[in-house]
PDB file of C-alpha atoms and ligand atoms in Angstrom:
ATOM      1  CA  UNK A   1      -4.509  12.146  12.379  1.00  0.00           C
ATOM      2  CA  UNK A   2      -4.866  15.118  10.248  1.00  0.00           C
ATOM      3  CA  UNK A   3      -6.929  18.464   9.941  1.00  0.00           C
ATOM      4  CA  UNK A   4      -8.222  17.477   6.807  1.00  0.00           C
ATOM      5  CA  UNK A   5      -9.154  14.124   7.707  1.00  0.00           C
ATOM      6  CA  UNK A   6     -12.465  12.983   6.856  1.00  0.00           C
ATOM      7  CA  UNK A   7     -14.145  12.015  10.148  1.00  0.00           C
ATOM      8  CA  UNK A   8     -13.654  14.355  13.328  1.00  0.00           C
ATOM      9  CA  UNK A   9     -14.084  13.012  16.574  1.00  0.00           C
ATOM     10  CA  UNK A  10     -15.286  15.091  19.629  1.00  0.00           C
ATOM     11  CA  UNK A  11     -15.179  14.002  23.336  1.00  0.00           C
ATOM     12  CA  UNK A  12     -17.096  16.010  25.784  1.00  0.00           C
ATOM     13  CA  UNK A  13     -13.926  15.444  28.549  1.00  0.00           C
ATOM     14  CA  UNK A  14     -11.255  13.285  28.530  1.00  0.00           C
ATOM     15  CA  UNK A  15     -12.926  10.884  30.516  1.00  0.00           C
ATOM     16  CA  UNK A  16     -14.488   9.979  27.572  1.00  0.00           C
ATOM     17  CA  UNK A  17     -11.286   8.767  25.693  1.00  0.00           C
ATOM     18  CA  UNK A  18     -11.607   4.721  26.637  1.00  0.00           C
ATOM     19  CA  UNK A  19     -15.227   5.220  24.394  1.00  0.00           C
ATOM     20  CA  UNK A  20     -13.287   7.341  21.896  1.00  0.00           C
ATOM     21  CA  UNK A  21     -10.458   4.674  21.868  1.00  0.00           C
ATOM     22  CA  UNK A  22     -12.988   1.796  20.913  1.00  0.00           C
ATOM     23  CA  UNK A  23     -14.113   4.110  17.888  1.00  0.00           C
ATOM     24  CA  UNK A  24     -10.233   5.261  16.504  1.00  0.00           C
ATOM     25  CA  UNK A  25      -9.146   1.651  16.951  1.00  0.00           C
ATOM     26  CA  UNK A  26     -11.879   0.567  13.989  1.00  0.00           C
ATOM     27  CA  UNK A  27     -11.030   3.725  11.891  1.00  0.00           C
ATOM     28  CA  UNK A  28      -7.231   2.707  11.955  1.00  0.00           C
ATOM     29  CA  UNK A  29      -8.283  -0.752  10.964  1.00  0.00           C
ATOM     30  CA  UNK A  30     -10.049   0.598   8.411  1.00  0.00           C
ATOM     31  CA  UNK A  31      -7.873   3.201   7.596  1.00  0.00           C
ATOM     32  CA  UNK A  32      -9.984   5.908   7.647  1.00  0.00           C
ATOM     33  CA  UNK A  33      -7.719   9.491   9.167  1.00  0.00           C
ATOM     34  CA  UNK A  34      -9.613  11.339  11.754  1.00  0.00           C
ATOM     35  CA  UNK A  35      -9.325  14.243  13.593  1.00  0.00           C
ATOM     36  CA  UNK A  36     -10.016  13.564  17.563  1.00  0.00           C
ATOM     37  CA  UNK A  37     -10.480  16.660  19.874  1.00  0.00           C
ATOM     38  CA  UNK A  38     -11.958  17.301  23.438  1.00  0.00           C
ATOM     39  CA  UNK A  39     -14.225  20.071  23.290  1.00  0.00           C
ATOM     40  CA  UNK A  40     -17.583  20.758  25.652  1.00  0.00           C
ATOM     41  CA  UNK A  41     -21.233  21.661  24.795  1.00  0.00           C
ATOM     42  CA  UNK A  42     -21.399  23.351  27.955  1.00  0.00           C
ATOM     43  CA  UNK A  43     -18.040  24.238  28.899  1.00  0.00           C
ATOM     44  CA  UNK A  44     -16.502  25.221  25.625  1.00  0.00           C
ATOM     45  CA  UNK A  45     -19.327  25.815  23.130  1.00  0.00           C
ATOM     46  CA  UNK A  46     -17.402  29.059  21.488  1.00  0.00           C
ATOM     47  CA  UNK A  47     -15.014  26.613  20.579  1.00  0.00           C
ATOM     48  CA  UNK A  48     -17.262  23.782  19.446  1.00  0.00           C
ATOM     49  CA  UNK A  49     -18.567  26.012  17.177  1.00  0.00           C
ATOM     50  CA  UNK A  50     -15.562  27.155  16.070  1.00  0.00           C
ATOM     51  CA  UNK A  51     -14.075  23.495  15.028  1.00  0.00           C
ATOM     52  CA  UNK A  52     -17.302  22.706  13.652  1.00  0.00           C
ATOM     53  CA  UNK A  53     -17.133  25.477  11.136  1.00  0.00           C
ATOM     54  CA  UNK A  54     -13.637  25.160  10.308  1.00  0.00           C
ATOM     55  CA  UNK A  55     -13.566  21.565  10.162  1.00  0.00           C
ATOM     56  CA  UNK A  56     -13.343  19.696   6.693  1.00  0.00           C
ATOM     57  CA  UNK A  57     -14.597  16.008   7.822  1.00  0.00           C
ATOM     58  CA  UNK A  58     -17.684  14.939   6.089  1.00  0.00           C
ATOM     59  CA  UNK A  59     -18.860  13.049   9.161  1.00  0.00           C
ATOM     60  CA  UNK A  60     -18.614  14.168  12.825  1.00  0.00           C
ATOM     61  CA  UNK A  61     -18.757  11.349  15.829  1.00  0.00           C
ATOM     62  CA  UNK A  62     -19.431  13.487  18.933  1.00  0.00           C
ATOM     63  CA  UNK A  63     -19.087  11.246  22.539  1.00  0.00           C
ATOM     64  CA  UNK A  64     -20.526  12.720  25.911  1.00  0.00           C
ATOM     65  CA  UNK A  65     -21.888  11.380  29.043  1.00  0.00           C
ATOM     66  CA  UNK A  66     -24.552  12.933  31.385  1.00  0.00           C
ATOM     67  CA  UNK A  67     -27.223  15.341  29.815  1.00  0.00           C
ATOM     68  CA  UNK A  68     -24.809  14.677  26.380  1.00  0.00           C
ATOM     69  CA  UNK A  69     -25.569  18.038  24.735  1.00  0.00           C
ATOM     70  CA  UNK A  70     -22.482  17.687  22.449  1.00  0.00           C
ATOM     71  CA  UNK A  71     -24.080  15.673  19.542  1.00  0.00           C
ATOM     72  CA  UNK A  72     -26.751  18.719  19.176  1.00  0.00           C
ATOM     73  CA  UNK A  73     -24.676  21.143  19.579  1.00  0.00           C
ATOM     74  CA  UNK A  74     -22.341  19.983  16.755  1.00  0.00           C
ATOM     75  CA  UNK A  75     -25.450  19.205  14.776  1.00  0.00           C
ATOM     76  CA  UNK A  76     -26.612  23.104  15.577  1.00  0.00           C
ATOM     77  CA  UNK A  77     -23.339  24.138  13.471  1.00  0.00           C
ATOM     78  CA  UNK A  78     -23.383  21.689  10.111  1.00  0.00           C
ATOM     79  CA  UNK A  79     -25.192  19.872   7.901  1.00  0.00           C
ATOM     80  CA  UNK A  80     -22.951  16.946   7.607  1.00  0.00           C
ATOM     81  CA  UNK A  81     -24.066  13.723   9.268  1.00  0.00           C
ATOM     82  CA  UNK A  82     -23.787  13.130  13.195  1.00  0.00           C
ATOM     83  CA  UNK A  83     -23.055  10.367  15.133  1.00  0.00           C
ATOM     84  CA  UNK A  84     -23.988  10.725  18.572  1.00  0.00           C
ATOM     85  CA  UNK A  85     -22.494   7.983  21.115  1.00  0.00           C
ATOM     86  CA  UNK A  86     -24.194   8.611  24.715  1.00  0.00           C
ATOM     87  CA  UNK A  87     -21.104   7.417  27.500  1.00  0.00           C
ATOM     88  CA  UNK A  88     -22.035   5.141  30.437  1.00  0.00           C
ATOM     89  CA  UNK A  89     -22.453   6.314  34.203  1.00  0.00           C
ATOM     90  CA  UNK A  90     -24.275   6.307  37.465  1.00  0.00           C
ATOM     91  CA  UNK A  91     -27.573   7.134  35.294  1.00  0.00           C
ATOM     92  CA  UNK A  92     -27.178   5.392  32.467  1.00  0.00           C
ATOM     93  CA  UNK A  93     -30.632   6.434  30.108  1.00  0.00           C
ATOM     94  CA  UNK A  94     -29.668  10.048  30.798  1.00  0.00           C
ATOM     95  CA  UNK A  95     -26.702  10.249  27.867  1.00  0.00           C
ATOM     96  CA  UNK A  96     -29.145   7.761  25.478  1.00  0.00           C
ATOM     97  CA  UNK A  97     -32.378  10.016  25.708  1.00  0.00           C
ATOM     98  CA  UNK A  98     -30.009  13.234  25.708  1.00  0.00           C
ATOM     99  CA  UNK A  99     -28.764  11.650  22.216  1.00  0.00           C
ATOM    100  CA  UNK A 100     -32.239   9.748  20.820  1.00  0.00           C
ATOM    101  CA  UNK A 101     -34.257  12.805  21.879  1.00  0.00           C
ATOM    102  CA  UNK A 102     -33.602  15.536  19.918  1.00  0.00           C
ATOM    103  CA  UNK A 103     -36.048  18.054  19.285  1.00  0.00           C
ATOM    104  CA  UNK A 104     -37.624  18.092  15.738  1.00  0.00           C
ATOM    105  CA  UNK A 105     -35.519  19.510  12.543  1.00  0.00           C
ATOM    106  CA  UNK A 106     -32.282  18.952  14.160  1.00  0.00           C
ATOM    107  CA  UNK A 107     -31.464  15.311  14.037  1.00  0.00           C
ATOM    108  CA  UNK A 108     -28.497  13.194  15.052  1.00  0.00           C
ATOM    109  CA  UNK A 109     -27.767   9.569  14.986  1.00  0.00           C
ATOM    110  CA  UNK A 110     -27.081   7.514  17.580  1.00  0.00           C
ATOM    111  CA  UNK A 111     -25.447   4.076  18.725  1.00  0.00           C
ATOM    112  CA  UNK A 112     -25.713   2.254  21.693  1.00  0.00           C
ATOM    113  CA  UNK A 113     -24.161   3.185  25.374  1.00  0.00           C
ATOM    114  CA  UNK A 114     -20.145   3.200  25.122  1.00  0.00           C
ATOM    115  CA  UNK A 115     -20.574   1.835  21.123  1.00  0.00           C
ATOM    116  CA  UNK A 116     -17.658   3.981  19.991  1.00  0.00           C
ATOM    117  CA  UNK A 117     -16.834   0.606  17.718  1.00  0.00           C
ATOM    118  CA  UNK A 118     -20.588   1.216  16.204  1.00  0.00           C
ATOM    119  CA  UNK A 119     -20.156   4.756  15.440  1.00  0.00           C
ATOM    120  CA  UNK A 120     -16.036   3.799  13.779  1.00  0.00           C
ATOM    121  CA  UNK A 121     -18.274   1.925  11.766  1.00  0.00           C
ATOM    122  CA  UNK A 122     -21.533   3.953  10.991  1.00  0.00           C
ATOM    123  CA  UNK A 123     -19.200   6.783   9.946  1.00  0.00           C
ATOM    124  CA  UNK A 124     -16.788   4.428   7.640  1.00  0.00           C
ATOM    125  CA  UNK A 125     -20.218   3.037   5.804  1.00  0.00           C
ATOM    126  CA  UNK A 126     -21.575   6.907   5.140  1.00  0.00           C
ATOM    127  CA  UNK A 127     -17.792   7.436   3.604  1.00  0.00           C
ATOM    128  CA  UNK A 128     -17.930   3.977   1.824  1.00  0.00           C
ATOM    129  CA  UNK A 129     -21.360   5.494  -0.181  1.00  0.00           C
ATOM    130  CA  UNK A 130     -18.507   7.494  -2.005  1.00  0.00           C
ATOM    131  CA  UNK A 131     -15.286   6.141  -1.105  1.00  0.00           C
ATOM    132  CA  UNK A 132     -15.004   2.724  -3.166  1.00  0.00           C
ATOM    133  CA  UNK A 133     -11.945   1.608  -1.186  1.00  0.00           C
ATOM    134  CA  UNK A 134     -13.851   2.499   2.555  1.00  0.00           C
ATOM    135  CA  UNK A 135     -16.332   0.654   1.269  1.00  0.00           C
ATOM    136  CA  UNK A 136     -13.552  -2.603   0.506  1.00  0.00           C
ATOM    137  CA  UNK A 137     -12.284  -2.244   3.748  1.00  0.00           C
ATOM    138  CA  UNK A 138     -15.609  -2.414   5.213  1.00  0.00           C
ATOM    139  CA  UNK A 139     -16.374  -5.659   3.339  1.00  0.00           C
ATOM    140  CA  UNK A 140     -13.088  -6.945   4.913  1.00  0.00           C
ATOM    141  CA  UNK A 141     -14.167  -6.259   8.158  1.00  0.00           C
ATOM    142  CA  UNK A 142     -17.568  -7.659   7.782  1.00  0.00           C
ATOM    143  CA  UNK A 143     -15.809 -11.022   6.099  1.00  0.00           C
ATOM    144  CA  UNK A 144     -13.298 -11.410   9.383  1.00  0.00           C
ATOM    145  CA  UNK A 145     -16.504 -11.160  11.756  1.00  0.00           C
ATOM    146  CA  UNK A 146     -17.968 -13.907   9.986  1.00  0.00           C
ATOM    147  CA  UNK A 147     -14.631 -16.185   9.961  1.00  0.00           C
ATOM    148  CA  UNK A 148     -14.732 -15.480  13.798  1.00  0.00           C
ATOM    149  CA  UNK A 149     -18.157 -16.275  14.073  1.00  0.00           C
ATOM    150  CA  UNK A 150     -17.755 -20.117  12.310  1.00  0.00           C
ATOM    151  CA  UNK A 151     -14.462 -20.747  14.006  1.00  0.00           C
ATOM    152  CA  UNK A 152     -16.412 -19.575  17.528  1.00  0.00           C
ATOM    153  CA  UNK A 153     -18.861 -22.383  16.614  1.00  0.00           C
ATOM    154  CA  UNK A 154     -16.338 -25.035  15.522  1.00  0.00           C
ATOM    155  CA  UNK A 155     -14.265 -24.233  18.677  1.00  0.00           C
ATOM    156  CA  UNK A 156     -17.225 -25.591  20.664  1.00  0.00           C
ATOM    157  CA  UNK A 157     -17.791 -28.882  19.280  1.00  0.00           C
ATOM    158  CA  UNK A 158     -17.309 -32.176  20.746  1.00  0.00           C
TER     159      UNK A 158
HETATM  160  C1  RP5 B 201     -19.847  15.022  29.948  1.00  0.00           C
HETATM  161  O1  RP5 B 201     -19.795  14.833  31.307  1.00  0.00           O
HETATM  162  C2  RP5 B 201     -18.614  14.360  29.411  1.00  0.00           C
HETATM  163  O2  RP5 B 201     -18.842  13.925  28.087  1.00  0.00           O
HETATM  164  C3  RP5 B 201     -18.367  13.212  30.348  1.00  0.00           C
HETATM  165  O3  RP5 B 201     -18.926  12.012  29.869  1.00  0.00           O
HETATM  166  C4  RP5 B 201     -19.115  13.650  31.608  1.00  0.00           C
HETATM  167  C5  RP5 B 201     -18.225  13.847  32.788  1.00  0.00           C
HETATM  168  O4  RP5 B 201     -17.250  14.792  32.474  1.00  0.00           O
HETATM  169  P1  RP5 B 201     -16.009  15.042  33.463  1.00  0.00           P
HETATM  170  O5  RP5 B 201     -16.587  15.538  34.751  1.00  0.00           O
HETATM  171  O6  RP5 B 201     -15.299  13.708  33.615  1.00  0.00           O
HETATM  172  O7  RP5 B 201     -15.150  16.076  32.767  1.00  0.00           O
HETATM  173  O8  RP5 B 201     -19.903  16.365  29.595  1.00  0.00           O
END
């Protein structure tokens, strides 16, 4: 984990770390550094803006529950690319429309409900469109979840 690392990872509370543990797991696979922090939309946003400004990833994965302001509200503060991943609860279309639904000019990208694998991997293929050896790893990846895939089938056969 390092400050200059290029993919920074916010969580809107730590309740959020078993999503944010799903997405560090596939960027240590793929050995991609990343910078994790929790930090609030609503709660914190002095600081959000703060480590959005001084932060030198070149893609930000931002993981809230509820009304899930915090992919916007990073997105308010950067250019750099998004990746909003809306946490599961009691409600659970409230964190997916909070993320999908962003008003005009201000977009961010999302994954599916808990998907913090899906944004690891988002993020590693918008480093891999400059980063030859992200984009090797990636290939890797993709080639075990294949092998997995045909030994799956052949473990079912008669
Ligand atoms: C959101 O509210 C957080 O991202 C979390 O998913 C949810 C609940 O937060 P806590 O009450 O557990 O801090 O802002």
């Amino acid at each position: 984990m390092g400050t200059n690392a290029p993919v920074h990872i916010f969580m809107g509370s730590k309740s959020d770390l078993p999503v944010a543990e799903k997405c560090t797991k596939v960027l240590k696979e793929l050995e991609i550094d990343y910078a994790i922090t929790v930090c609030s939309a609503h709660r914190t946003p002095n600081d959000l803006h703060d480590y959005v400004k001084d932060s030198s990833a070149s893609v930000f994965i931002a993981i809230a529950g509820l009304s899930a302001a915090l992919p916007g509200a990073v997105a308010s503060h950067t250019l750099k690319p998004v990746i909003g991943v809306p946490v599961s609860g009691k409600v659970n279309m409230d964190s997916i429309l909070s993320i999908v639904q962003m008003p005009p000019g201000i977009p961010v990208g999302g994954v599916g409900l808990d998907r913090g694998d899906n944004a690891a991997l988002l993020a590693a293929q918008i480093l891999g469109t400059s980063d030859e050896r992200v984009l090797q790893n990636l290939q890797n990846h993709r080639a075990k979840m294949a092998d997995k895939v045909r030994a799956d089938s052949a473990s079912i056969q008669e």
